Short mmCIF file of C-alpha atoms and ligand atoms in Angstrom, two decimals:
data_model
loop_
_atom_site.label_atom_id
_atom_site.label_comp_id
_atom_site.label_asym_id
_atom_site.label_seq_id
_atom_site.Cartn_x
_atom_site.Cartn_y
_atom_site.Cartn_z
CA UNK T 836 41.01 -10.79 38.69
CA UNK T 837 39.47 -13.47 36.17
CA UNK T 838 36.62 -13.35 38.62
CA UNK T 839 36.18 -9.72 38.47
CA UNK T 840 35.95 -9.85 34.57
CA UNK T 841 33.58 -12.53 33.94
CA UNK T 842 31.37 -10.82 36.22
CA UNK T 843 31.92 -7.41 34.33
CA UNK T 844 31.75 -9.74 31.07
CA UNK T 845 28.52 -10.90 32.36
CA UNK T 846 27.05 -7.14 33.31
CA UNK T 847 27.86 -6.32 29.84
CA UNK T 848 25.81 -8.54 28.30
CA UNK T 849 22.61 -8.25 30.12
CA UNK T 850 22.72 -4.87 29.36
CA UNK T 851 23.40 -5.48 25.70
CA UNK T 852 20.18 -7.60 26.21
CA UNK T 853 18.16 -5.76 28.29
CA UNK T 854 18.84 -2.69 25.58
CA UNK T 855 17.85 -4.86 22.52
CA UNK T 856 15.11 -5.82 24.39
CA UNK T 857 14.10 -2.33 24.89
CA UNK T 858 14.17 -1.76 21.40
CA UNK T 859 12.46 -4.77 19.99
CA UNK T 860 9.62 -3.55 22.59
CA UNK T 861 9.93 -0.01 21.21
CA UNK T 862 10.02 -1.18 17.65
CA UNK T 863 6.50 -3.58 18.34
CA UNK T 864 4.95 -0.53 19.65
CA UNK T 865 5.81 1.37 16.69
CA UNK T 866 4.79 -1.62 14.43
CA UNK T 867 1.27 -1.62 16.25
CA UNK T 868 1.09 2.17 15.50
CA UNK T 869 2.19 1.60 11.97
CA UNK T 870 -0.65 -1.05 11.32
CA UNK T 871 -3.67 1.24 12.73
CA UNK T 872 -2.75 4.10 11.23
CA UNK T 873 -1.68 2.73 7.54
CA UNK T 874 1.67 3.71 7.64
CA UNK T 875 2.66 0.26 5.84
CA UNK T 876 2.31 -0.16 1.89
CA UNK T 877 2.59 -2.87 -0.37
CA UNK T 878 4.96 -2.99 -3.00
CA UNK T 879 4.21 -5.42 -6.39
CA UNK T 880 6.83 -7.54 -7.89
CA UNK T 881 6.41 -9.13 -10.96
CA UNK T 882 6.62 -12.65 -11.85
CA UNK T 883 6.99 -13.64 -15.36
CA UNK T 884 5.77 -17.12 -17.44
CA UNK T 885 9.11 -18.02 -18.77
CA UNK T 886 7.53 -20.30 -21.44
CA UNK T 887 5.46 -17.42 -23.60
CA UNK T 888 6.97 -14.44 -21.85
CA UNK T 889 3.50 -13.45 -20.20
CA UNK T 890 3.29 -11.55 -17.02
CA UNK T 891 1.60 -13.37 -14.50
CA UNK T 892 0.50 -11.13 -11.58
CA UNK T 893 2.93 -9.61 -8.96
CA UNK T 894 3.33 -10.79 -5.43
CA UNK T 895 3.22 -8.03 -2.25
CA UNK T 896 5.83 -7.09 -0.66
CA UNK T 897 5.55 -5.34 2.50
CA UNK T 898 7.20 -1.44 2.55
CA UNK T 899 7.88 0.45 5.78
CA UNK T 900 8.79 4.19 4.49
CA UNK T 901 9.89 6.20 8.11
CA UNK T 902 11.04 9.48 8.46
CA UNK T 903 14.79 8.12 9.17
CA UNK T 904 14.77 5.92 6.29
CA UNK T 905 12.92 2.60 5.14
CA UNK T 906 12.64 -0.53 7.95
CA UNK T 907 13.09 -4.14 5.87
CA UNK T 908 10.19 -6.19 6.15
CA UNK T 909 11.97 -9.31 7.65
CA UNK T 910 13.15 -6.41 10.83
CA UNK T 911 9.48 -6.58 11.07
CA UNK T 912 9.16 -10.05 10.73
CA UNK T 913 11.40 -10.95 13.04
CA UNK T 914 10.14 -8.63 15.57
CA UNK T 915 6.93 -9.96 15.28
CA UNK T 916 7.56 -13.83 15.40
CA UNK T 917 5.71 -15.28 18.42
CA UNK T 918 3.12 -12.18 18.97
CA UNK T 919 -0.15 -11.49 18.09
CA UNK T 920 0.80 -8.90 15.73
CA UNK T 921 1.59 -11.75 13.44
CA UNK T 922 -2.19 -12.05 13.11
CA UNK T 923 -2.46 -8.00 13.21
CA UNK T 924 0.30 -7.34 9.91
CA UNK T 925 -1.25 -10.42 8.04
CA UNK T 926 -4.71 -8.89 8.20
CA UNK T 927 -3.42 -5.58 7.50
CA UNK T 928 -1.40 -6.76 4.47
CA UNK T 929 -4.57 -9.16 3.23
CA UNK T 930 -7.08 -6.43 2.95
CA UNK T 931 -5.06 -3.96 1.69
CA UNK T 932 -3.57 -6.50 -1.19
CA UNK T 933 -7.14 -6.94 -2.27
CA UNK T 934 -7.66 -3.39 -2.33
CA UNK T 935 -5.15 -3.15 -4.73
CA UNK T 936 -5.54 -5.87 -6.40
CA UNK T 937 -9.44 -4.55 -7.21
CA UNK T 938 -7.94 -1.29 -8.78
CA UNK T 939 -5.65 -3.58 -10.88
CA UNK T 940 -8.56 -5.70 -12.16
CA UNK T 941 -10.24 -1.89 -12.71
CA UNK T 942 -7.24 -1.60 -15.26
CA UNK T 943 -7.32 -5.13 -17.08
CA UNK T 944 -4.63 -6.43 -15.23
CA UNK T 945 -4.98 -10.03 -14.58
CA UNK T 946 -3.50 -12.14 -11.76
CA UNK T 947 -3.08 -14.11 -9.70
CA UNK T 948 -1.85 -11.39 -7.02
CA UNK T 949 0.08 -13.02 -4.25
CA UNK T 950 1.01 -12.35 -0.32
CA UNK T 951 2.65 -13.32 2.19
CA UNK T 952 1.95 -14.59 5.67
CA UNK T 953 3.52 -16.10 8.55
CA UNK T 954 2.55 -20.08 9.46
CA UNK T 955 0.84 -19.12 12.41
CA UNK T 956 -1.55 -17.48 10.18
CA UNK T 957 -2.59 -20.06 8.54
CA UNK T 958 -3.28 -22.27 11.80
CA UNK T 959 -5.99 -19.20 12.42
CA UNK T 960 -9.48 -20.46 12.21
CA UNK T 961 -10.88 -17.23 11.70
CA UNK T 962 -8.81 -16.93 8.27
CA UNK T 963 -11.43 -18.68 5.79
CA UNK T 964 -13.67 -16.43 7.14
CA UNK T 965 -12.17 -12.99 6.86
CA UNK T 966 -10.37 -13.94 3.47
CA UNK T 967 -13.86 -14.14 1.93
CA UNK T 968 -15.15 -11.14 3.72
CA UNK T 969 -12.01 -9.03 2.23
CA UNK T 970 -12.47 -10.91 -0.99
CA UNK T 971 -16.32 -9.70 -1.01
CA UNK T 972 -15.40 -5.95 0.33
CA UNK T 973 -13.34 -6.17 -2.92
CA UNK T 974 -15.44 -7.37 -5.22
CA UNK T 975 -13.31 -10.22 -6.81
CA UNK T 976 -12.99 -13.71 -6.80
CA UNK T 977 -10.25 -15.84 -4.48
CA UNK T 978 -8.44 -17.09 -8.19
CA UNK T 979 -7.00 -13.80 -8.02
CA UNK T 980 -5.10 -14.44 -5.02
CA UNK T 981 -2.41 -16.14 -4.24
CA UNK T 982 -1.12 -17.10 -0.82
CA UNK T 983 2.90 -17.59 -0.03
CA UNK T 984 4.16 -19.11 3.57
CA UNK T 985 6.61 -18.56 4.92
CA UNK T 986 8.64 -20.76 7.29
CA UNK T 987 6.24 -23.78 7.00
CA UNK T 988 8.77 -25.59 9.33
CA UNK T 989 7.67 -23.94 12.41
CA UNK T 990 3.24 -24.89 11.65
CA UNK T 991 2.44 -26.27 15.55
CA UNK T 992 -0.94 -28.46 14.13
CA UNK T 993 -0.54 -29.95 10.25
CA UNK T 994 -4.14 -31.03 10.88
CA UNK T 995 -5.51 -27.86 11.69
CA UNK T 996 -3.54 -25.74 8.87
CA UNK T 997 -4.98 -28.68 6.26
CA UNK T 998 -8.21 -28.15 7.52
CA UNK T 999 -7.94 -24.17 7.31
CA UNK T 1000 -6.20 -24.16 3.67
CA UNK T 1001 -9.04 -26.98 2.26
CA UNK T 1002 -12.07 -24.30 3.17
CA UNK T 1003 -9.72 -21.11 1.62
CA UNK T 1004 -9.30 -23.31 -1.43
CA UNK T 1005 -12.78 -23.64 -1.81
CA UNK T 1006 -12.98 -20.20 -2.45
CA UNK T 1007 -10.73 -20.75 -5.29
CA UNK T 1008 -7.59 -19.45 -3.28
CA UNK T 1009 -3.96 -20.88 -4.47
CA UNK T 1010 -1.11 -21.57 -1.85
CA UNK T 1011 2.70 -21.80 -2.10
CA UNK T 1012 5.22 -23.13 -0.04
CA UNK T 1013 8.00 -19.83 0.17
CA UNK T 1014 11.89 -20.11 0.38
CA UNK T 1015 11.42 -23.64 -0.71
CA UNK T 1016 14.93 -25.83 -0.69
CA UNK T 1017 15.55 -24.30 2.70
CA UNK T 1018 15.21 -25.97 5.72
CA UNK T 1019 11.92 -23.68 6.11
CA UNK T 1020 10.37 -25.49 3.67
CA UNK T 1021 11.48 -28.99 2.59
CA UNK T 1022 9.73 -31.72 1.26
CA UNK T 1023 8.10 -32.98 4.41
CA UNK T 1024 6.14 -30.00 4.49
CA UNK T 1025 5.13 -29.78 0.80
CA UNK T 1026 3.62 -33.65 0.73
CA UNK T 1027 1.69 -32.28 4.31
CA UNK T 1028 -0.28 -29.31 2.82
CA UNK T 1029 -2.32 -29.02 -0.16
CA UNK T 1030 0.12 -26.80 -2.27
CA UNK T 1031 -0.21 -25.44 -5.54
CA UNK T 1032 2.60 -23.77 -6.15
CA UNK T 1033 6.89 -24.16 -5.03
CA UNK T 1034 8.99 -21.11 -4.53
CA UNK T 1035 12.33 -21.97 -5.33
CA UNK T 1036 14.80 -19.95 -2.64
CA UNK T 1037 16.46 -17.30 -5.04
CA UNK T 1038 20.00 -18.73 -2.55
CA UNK T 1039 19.70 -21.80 -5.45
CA UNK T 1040 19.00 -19.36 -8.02
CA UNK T 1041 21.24 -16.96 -8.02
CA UNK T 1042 23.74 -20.02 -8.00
CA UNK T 1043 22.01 -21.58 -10.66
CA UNK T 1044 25.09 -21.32 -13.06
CA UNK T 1045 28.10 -21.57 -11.16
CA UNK T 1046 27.37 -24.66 -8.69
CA UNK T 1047 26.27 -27.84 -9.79
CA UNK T 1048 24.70 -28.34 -6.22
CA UNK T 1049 22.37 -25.53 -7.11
CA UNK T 1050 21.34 -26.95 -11.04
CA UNK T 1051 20.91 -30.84 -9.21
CA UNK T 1052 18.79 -29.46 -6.25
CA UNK T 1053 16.51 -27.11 -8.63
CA UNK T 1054 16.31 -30.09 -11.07
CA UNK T 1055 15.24 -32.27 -8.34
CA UNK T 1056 12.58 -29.68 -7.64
CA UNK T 1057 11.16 -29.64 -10.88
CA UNK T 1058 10.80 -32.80 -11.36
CA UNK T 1059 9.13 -32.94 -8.03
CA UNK T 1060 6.17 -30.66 -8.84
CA UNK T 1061 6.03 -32.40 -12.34
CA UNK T 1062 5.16 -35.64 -10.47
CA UNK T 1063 2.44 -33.36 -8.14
CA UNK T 1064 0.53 -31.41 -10.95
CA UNK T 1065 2.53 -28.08 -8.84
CA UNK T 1066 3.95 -25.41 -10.41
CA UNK T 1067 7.04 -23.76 -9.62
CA UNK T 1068 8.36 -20.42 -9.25
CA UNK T 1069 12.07 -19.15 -9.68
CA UNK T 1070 12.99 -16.34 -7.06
CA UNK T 1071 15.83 -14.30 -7.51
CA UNK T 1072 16.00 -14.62 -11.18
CA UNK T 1073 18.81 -11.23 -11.47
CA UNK T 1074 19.82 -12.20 -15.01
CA UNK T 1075 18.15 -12.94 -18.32
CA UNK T 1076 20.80 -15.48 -18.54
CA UNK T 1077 19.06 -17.71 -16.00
CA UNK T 1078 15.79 -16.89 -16.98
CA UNK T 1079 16.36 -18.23 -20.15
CA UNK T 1080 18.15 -21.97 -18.53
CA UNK T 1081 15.12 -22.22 -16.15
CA UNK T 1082 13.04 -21.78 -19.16
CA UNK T 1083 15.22 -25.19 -20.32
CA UNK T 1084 14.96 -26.71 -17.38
CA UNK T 1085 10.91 -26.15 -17.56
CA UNK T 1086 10.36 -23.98 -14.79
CA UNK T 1087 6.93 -22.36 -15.00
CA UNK T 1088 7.64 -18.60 -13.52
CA UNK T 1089 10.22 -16.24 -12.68
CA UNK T 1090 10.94 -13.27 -10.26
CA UNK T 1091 13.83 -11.53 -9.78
CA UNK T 1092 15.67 -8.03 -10.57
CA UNK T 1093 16.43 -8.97 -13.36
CA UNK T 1094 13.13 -8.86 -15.22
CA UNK T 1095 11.48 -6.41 -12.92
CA UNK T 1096 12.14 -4.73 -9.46
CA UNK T 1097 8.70 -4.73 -6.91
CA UNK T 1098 7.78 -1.02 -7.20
CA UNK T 1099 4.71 0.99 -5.86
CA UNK T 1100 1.14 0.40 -7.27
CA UNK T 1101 0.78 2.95 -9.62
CA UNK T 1102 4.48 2.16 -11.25
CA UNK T 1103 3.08 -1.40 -11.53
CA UNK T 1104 0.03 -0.35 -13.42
CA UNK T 1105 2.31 1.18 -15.91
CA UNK T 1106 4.75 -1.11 -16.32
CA UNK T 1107 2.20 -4.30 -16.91
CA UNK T 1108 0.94 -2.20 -19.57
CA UNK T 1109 4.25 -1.83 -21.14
CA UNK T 1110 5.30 -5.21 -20.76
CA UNK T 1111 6.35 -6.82 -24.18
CA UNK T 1112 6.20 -10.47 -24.16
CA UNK T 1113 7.74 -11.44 -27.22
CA UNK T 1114 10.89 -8.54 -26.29
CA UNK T 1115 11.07 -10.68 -23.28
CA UNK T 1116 11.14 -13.85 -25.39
CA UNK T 1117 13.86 -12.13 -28.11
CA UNK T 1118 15.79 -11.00 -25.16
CA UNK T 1119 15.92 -14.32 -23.57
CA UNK T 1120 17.32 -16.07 -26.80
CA UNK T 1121 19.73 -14.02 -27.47
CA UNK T 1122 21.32 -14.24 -23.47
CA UNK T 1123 20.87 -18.20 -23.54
P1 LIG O 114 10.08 -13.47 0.01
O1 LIG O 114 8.62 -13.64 0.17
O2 LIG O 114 10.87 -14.67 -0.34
O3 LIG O 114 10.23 -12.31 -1.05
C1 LIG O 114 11.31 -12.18 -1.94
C2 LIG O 114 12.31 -11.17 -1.47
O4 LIG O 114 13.40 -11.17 -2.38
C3 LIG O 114 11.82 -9.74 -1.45
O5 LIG O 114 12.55 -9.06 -0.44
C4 LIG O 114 12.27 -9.21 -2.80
O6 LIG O 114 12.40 -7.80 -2.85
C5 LIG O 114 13.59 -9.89 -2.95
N1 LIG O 114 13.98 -10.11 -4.31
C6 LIG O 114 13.20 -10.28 -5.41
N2 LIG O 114 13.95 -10.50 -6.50
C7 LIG O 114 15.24 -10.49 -6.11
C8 LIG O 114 16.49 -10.67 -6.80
O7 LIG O 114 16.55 -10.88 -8.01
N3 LIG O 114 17.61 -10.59 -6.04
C9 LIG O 114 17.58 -10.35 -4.70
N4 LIG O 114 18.73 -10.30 -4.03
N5 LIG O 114 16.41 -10.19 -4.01
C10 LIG O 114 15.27 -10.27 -4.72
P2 LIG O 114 11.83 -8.17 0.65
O8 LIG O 114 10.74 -7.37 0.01
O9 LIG O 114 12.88 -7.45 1.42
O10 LIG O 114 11.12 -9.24 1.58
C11 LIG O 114 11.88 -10.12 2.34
C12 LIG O 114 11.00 -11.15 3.01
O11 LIG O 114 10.15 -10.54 3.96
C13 LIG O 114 10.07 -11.85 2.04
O12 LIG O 114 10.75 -12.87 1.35
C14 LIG O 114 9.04 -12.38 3.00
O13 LIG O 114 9.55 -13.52 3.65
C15 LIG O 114 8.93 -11.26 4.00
N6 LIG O 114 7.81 -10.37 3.67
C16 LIG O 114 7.77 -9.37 2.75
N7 LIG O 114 6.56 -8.78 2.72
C17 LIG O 114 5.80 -9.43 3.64
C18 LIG O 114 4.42 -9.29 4.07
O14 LIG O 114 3.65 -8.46 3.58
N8 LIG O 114 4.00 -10.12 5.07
C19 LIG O 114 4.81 -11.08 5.61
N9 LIG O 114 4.30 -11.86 6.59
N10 LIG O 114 6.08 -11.24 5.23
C20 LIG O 114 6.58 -10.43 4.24
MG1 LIG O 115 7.14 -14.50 -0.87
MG1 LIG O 116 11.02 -16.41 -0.90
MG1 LIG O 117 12.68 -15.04 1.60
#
């Protein structure tokens, strides 16, 4: 009897298995599709200098719009991780960012634009090399973009990425360490690549008022960059509230819902033109 339904146990979970593995397969096909044939945009989000209420740039953020509704991009991500289509979205999403990001420049907007890309990325040697071909096609210079990676904690060859990120940064190109204060990105990684720029992990953010583990830990960061000449960004910044204590605190930039959604291209153009620093500024003193 107990025999007869472990083994049953057993047959029902390879074929949970073998039909998720059917469907990661199906969805990599469809994500190989969805790269050649453009069916990916970029949204912008963006971020905000909480010290003179300037908008600084947006950072892309992948969009998958299909017919039965829209795919997150970490579904993508995570079908992704370990294939070569890693390599495949991260080109797709660079060149098309600096498309963009040359229209924006066509309307005054100023950056720095950011993306985002996976570590194994930047382990690729041919990176340097196609960044500054994209960045030529475009027509603009690499201090207009900004690179964010993600899960630093799973770079195979420190050496190697160093190496790779020295030569992008000589074509003026900024990095950031993303989700930083998880355990994808700690401070191991940030004192063994040449970073410019923290992402705090919107998880301490959101928090930022109501547990004193989240203040002490974003404190900590702060201080941390201060001592590195880095600046540091504020993700998931949903209230004016915090903006205006991480303005306090002396955190240089903020992201979040609550000062502006990432929307489609043409909705960023119009909203960076409507932006209203010293609103933002008024609006912040009165919350905090
Ligand atoms: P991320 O790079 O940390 O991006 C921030 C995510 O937080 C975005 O989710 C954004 O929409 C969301 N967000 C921004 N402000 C708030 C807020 O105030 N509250 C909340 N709850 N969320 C906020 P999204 O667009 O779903 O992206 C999720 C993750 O997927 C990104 O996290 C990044 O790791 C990855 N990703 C997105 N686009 C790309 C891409 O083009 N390439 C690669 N390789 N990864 C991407
Ligand atoms: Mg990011
Ligand atoms: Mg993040
Ligand atoms: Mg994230």
């Amino acid at each position: 009897e107990a025999k007869e339904s472990g083994k049953s146990r057993i047959c029902y979970f390879d074929a949970k298995r073998h039909q998720s593995n059917r469907s990661r397969n199906q969805l990599l096909v469809d994500i190989e599709k969805a790269i050649e044939n453009d069916e990916f945009i970029l949204h912008f989000q963006p971020r905000i200098c909480l010290r003179d209420g300037s908008l600084s740039g947006a950072e892309a953020l992948l969009r998958w719009f299909r017919p039965d509704g829209p795919t997150p991009p970490v579904e993508v991500i995570t079908a992704i991780r370990g294939t070569s289509l890693e390599w495949e979205l991260d080109t797709w999403v660079m060149k098309e960012a600096l498309a963009q990001v040359r229209r924006f420049r066509a309307y005054g907007l100023q950056g720095p634009f950011s993306l985002n890309v996976m570590p194994s990325t930047i382990e690729n040697r041919e990176l340097p090399s196609l960044l500054k071909q994209f960045l030529d096609d475009a027509s603009i210079s690499g201090e207009n973009l900004e690179i964010e990676v993600l899960e630093v904690s799973s770079i195979r060859d420190f050496d190697q990425a160093n190496e790779i990120l020295r030569v992008c940064k000589e074509l003026g190109i900024r990095f950031s360490l993303d989700d930083f204060g998880t355990g994808y990105a700690s401070l191991t990684y940030f004192h063994s690549l040449p970073v410019d720029k923290l992402k705090i992990d919107q998880l301490f953010i959101r928090t930022l008022l109501s547990d004193g583990g989240s203040l002490a830990l974003v404190k900590s960061i702060l201080a941390i960059s201060d001592a590195n000449d880095c600046f540091v960004v504020a993700e998931g910044v949903e209230s004016y509230s915090i903006a205006s204590a991480l303005r306090h605190l002396g955190c240089d930039y903020g992201q979040g819902f609550g000062l502006a959604k990432p929307m489609a291209s043409d909705d960023y153009i119009a909203w960076a033109h409507n932006w209203d620093a010293q609103v933002f500024l008024d609006r912040m003193a009165a919350s905090g």
